[in-house]
Coordinates of C-alpha atoms in Angstrom, one line a residue:
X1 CA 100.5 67.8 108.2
X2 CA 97.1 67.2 109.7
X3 CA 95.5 63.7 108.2
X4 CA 92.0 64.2 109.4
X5 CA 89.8 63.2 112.3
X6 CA 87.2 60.8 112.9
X7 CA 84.4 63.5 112.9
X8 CA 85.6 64.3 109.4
X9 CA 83.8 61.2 107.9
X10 CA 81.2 60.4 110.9
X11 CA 78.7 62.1 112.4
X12 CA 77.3 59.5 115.4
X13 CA 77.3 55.9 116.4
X14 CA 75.2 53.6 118.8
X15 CA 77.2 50.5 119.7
X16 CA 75.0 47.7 121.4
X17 CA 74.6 44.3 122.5
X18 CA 72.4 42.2 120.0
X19 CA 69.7 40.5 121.9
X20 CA 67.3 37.7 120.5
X21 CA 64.7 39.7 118.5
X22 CA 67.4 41.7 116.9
X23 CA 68.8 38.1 115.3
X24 CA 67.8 36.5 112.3
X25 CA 66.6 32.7 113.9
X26 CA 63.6 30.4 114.2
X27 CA 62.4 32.6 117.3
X28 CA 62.8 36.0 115.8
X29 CA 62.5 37.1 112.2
X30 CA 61.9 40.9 113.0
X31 CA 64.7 42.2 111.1
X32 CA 64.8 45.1 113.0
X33 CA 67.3 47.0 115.9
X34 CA 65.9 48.0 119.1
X35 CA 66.6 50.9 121.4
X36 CA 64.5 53.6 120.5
X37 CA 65.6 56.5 122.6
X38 CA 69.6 56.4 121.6
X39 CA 68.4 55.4 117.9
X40 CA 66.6 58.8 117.7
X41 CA 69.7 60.8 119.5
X42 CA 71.5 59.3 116.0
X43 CA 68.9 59.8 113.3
X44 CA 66.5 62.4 115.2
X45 CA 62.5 62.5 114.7
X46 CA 62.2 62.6 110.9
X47 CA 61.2 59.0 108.7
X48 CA 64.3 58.0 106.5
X49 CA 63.2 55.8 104.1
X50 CA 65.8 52.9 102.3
X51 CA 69.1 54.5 103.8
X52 CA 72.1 53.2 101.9
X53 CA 73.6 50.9 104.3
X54 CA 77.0 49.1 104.1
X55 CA 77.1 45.3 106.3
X56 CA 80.0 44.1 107.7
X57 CA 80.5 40.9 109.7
X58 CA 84.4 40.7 111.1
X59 CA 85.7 38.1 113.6
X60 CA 89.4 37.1 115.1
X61 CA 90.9 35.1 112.4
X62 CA 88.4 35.4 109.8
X63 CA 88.3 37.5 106.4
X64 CA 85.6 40.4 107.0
X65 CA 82.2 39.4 104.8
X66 CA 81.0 42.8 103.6
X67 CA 77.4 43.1 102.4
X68 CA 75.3 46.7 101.0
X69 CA 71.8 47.2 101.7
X70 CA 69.9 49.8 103.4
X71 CA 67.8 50.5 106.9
X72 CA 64.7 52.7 106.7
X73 CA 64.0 54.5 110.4
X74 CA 60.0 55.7 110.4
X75 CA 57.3 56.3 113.1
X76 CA 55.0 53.8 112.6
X77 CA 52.4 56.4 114.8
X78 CA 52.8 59.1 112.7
X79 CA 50.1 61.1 112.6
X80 CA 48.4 59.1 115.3
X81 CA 47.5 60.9 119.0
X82 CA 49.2 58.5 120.5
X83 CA 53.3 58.7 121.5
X84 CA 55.2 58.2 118.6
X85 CA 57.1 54.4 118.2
X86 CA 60.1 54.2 116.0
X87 CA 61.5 51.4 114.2
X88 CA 64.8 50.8 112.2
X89 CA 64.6 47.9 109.7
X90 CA 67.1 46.8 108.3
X91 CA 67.5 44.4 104.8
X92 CA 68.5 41.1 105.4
X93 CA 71.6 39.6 104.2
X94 CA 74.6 36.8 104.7
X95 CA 76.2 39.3 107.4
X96 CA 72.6 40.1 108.6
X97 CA 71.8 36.1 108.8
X98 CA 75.2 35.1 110.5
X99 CA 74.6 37.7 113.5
X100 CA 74.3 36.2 117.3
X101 CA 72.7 36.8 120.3
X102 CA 75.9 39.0 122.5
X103 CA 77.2 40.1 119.5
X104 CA 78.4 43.5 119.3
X105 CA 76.8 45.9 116.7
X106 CA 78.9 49.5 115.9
X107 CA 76.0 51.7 114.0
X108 CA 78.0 54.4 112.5
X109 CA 76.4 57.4 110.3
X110 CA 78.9 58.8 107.9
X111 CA 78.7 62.4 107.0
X112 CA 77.2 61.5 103.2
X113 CA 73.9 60.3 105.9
X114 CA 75.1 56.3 104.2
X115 CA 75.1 54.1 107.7
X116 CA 77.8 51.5 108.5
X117 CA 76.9 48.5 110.4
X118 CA 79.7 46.3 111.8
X119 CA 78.6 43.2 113.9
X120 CA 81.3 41.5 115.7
X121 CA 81.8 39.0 118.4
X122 CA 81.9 40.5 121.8
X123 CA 85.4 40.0 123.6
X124 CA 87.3 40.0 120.6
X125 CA 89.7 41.7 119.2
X126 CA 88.0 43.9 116.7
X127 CA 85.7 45.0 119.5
X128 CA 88.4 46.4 121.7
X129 CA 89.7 48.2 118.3
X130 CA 86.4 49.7 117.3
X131 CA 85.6 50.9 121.5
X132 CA 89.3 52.7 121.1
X133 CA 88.7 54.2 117.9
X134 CA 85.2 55.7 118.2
X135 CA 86.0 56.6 121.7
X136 CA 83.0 54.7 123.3
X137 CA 83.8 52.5 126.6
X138 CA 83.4 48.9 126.5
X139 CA 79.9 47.5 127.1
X140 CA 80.8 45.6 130.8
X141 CA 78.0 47.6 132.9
X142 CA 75.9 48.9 130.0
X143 CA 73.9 47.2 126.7
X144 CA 73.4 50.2 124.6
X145 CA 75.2 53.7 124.0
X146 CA 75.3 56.8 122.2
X147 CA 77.9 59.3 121.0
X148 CA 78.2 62.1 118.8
X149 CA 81.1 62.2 116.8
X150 CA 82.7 65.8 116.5
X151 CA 86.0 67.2 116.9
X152 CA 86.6 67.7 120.1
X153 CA 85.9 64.2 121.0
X154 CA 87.2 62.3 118.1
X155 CA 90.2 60.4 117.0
X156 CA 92.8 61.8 114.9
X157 CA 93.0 60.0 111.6
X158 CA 96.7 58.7 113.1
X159 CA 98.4 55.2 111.8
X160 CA 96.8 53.3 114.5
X161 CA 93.2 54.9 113.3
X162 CA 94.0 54.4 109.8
X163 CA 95.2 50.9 110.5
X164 CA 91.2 50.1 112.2
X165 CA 89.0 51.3 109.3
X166 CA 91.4 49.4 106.6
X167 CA 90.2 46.4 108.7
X168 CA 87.1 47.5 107.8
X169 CA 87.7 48.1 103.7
X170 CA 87.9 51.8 104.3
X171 CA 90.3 53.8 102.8
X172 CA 90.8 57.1 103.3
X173 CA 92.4 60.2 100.8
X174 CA 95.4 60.7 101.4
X175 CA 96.2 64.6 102.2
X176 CA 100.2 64.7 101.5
X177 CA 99.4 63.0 97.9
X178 CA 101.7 65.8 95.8
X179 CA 104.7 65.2 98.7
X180 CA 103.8 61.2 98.0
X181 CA 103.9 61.7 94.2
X182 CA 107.2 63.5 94.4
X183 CA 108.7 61.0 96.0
X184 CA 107.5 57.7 94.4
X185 CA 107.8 59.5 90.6
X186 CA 111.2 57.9 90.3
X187 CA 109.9 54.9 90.2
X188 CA 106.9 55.5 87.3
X189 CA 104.4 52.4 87.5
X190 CA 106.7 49.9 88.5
X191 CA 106.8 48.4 92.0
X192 CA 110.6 48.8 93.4
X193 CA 111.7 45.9 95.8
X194 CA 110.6 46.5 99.2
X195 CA 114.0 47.1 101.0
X196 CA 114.4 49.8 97.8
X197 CA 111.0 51.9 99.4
X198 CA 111.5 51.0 103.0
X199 CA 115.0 53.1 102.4
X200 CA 113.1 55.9 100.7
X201 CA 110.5 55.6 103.4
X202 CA 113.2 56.7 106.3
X203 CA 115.3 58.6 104.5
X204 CA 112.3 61.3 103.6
X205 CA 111.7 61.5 107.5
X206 CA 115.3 62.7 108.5
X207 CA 114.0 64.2 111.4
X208 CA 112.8 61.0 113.1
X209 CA 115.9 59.2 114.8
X210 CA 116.0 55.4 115.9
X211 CA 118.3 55.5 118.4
X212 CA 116.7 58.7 120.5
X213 CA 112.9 56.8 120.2
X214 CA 113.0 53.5 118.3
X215 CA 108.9 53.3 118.9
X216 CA 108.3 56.5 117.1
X217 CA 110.7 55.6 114.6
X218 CA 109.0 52.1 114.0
X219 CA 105.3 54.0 114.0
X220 CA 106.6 56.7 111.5
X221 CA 108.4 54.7 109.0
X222 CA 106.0 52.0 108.7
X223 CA 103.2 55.1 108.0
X224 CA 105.1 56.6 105.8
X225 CA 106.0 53.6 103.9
X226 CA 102.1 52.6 103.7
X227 CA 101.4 56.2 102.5
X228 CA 104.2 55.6 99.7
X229 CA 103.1 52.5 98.9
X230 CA 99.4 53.2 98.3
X231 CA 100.0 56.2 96.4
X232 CA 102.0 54.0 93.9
X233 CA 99.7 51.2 94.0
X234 CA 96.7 53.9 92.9
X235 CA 98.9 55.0 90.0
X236 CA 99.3 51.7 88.8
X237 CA 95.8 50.6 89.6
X238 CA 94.4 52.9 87.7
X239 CA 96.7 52.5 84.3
X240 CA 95.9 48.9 84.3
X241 CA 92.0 49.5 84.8
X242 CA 92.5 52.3 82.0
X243 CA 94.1 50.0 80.2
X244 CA 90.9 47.0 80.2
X245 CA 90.8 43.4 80.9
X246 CA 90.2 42.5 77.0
X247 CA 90.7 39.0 75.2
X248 CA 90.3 38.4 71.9
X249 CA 87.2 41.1 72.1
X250 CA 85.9 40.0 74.9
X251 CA 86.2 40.5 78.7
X252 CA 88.9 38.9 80.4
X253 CA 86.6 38.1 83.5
X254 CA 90.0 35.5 84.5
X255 CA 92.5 38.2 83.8
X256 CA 90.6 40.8 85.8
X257 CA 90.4 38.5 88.7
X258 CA 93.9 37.3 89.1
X259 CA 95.0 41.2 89.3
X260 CA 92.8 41.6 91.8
X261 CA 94.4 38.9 94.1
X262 CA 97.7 40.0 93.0
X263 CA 96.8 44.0 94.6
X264 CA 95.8 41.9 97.6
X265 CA 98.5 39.3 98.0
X266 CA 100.7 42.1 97.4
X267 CA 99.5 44.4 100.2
X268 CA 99.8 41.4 102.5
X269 CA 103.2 40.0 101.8
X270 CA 104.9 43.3 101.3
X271 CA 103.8 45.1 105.3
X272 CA 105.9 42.3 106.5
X273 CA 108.9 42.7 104.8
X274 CA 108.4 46.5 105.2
X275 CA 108.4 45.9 108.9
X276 CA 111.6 43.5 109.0
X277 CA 113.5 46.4 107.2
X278 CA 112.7 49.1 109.1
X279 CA 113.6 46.6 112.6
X280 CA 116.5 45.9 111.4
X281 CA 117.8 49.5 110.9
X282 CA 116.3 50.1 114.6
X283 CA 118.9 47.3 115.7
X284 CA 121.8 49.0 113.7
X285 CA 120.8 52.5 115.2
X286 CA 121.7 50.7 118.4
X287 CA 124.3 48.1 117.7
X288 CA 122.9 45.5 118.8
X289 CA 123.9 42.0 117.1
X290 CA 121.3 39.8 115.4
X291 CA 120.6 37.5 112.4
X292 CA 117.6 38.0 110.4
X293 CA 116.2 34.7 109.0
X294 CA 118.6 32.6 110.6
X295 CA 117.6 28.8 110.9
X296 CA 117.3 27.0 114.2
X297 CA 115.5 23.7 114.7
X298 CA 113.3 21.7 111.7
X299 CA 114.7 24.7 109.0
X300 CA 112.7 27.1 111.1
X301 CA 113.1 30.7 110.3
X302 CA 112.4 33.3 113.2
X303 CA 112.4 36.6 112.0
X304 CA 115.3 37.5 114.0
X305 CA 117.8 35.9 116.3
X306 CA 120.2 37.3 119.0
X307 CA 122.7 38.1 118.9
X308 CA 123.4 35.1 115.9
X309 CA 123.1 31.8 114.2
X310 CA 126.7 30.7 115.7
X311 CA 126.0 31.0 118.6
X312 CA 122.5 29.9 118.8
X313 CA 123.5 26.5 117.0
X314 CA 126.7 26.4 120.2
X315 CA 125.2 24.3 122.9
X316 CA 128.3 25.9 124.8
X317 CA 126.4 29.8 124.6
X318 CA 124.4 30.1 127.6
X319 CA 120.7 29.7 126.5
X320 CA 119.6 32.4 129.2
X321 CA 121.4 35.1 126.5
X322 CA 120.1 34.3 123.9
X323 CA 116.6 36.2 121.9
X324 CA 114.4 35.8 119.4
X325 CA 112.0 38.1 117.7
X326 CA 109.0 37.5 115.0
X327 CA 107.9 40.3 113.7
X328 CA 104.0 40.4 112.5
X329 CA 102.1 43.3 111.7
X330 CA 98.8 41.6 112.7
X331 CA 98.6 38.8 115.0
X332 CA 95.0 37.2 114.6
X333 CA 96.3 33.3 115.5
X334 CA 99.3 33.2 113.7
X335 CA 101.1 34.0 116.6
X336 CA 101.3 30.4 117.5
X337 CA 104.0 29.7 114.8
X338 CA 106.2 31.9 116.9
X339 CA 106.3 29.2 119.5
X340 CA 108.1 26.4 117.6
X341 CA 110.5 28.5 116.2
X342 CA 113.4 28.4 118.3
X343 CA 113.5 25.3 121.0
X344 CA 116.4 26.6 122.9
X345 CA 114.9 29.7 124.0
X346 CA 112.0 29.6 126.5
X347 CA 110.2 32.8 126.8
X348 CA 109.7 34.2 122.8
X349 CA 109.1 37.5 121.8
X350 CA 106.7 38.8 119.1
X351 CA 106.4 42.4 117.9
X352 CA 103.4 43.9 116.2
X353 CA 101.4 46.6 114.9
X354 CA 98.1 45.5 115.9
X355 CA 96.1 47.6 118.3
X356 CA 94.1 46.8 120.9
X357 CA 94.5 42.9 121.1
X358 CA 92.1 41.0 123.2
X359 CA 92.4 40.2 126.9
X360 CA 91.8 36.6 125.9
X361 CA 94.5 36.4 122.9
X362 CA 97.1 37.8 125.2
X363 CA 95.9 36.0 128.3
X364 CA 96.7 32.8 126.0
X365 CA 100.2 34.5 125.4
X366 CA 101.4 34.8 128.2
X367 CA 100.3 31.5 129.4
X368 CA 102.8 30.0 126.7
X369 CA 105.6 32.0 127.6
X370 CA 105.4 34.1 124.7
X371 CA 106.2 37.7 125.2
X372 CA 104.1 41.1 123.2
X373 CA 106.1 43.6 122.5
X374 CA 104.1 46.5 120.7
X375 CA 105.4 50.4 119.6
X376 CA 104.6 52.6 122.6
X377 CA 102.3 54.6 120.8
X378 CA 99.8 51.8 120.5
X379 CA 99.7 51.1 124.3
X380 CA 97.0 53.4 124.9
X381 CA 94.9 50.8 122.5
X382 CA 95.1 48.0 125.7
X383 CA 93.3 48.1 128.7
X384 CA 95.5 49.0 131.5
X385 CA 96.5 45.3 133.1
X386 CA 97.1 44.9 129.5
X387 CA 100.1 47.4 129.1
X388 CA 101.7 46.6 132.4
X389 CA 102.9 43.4 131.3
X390 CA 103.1 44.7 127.2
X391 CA 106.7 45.6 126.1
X392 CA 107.7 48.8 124.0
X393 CA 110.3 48.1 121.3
X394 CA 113.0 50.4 123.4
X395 CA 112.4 47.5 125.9
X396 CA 113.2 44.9 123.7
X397 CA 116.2 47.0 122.7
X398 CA 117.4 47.1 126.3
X399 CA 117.0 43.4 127.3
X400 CA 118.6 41.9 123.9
X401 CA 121.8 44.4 124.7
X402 CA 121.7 43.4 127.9
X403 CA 121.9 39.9 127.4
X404 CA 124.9 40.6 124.6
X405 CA 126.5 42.2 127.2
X406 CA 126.5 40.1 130.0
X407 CA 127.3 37.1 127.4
X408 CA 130.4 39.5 126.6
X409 CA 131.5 39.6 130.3
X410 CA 131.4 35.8 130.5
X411 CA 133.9 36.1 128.7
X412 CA 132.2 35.6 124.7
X413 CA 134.2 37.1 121.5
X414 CA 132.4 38.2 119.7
X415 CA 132.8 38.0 115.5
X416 CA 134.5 41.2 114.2
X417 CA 131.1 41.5 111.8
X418 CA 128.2 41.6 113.9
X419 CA 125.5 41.2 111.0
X420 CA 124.8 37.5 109.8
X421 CA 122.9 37.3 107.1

């Protein structure tokens, strides 16, 4: 089923490079966005007065800061002979206030007309993720740029799209919501333990197999599973909103805020385990031994060990065959605790969901002998050195049964049950 497209929600964007003026400091307190002639391709000839305008800051590593507010665009020569001079002010605020010069602004009209500012440090990650989806090159030759958002030319609403604008605190309907009601019903407004809907989440995709693409596999599942999920979550949501936050007669302001974390602590800690179950039926599909949450040194835990705990812990097993795996569906910097994890293997591995990680982040990666491995489908998110030296799942498949093999013509028996749990 089609979910959508970009041009379904936005009409245009100009993304630019803030300069001086544009930032709020001692030397400039304009509060106002240059570049006149693509400003007018967005908003045309016409005075727009107090647009309502959403403000979002978002860096590598940081929680997005998310302001409203509004812009007003107006020739301040209207009705004057002379050539007509447009301005777009915008109200200040703490995202507003935080902004630097080199920052990166993504101006984005949604169909409603409401405007969508995101400011972001240049070279990060949330940059390159925001270039992919709106389909606008990076800014290396150029400061300012245009483009219409329509069909033709804009991104389908896919898991990697969907992924971006929940960054962002967007969240978009969901068009299969009857086929995602029928299947979560069973479990009225109670959330089922995770392996419980990962199970659900593969088994109502029988036409996706891990062993014949384990990267479309990992892609489809983990979307479906988020589709499930959120459909449920709404359900209960909106009982317990119906419901009040009442004590005693009065609102329960402290009640009201501690479900709030719990909906967000939730959504956080639950992704993971959702993409732990879904690898480790991927590694079934292909019989390839492992241990998931074995301990190594210090009672660390890497997500998954190959091909086990036994032979990890027998100084006797050739360190050369053995693997390790952590599994993170966003890296920002925790992918640093990968590195400590397991002291007898050199080069790590680390699998996630993120798109379009920065040059500098993997630069870093690679420099400590840790190795990416991301779902082919999210390749085309990284620049092209970028994906030459990236690894899709089916090639993390291949070198972990690889190394089990050649460990197995050295001469290594191997326990009649291969799973260690």
């Amino acid at each position: 089923m089609r979910r959508g497209q970009l041009s379904d929600y936005f009409d245009g964007i100009v993304v630019k490079r803030l300069t001086l003026v544009e930032t709020v400091t001692e030397k400039s307190n304009q509060h106002e966005f240059q570049g006149t002639k693509y400003l007018r391709q967005l908003f045309g000839d016409e005075d727009r007065r107090q647009i309502p305008s959403r403000f979002i800051r978002i860096a590598d590593g940081e929680e997005a800061v998310s302001e409203k507010g509004f812009m007003s665009w107006s020739n301040v020569r209207k009705g004057k002979p002379r050539a007509p001079e447009y301005h777009l002010y915008y109200s200040g605020n703490s995202v507003t206030e935080a902004m630097q010069i080199g920052d990166i602004l993504f101006l984005a009209q949604e169909r409603s007309g409401n405007l969508l500012a995101v400011i972001a440090p240049g070279e990060s990650t949330i940059v390159n993720q925001l270039h992919w989806l709106f389909g606008v090159d990076d800014l290396l030759c150029t400061t300012i740029t245009y483009k219409e958002i329509e069909g033709g030319n804009s991104n389908e609403l896919n898991f990697t799209a969907r992924y971006i604008l929940d960054e962002l605190g967007i969240e978009l309907p969901e068009p299969e919501a009857e086929l995602l009601d029928r299947l979560v019903e069973r479990f009225g407004l109670v959330f089922p333990k995770t392996r419980v809907f990962s199970d659900l989440a593969r088994a109502s995709l029988p036409e996706v197999s891990a062993h014949d693409n384990p990267d479309q596999a990992l892609v489809a599942w983990m979307d479906r599973e988020e589709q499930m999920f959120r459909q449920l979550e709404r359900r209960i949501v909106a009982k317990r909103i119906n419901d009040g936050f009442n004590s005693n007669g009065h609102a329960d302001v402290d009640g009201f805020i501690a479900f709030s974390l719990s909906v967000q602590n939730r959504r956080k800690a639950r992704v993971g385990h959702a993409l732990e179950n879904h690898l480790e039926a991927i590694f079934k599909a292909h019989s390839i031994r492992y241990a998931r949450g074995a301990q190594t040194e210090n009672r660390n835990k890497p997500d998954f060990l190959f091909p086990g705990q036994d032979e990890y812990r027998n100084f006797a097993y050739p360190a050369a065959d053995l693997t390790m795996l952590g599994a993170k569906s966003t890296v920002k910097d925790r992918w640093r605790q990968v590195l400590s994890e397991a002291d007898r293997i050199e080069t790590k591995h680390l699998l996630t969901l993120e798109p379009a990680i920065s040059e500098n982040q993997t630069n870093e990666m690679q420099a400590r002998l840790l190795q990416l491995v991301v779902p082919t489908p999210l390749h085309q998110t990284y620049k092209e050195n970028q994906r030459a030296w990236i690894l899709g799942l089916e090639d993390f498949i291949d070198l972990a049964a690889d190394r089990q093999s050649n460990a197995f013509r050295h001469g290594w028996r191997m326990p009649p049950h291969p799973i260690i749990r």
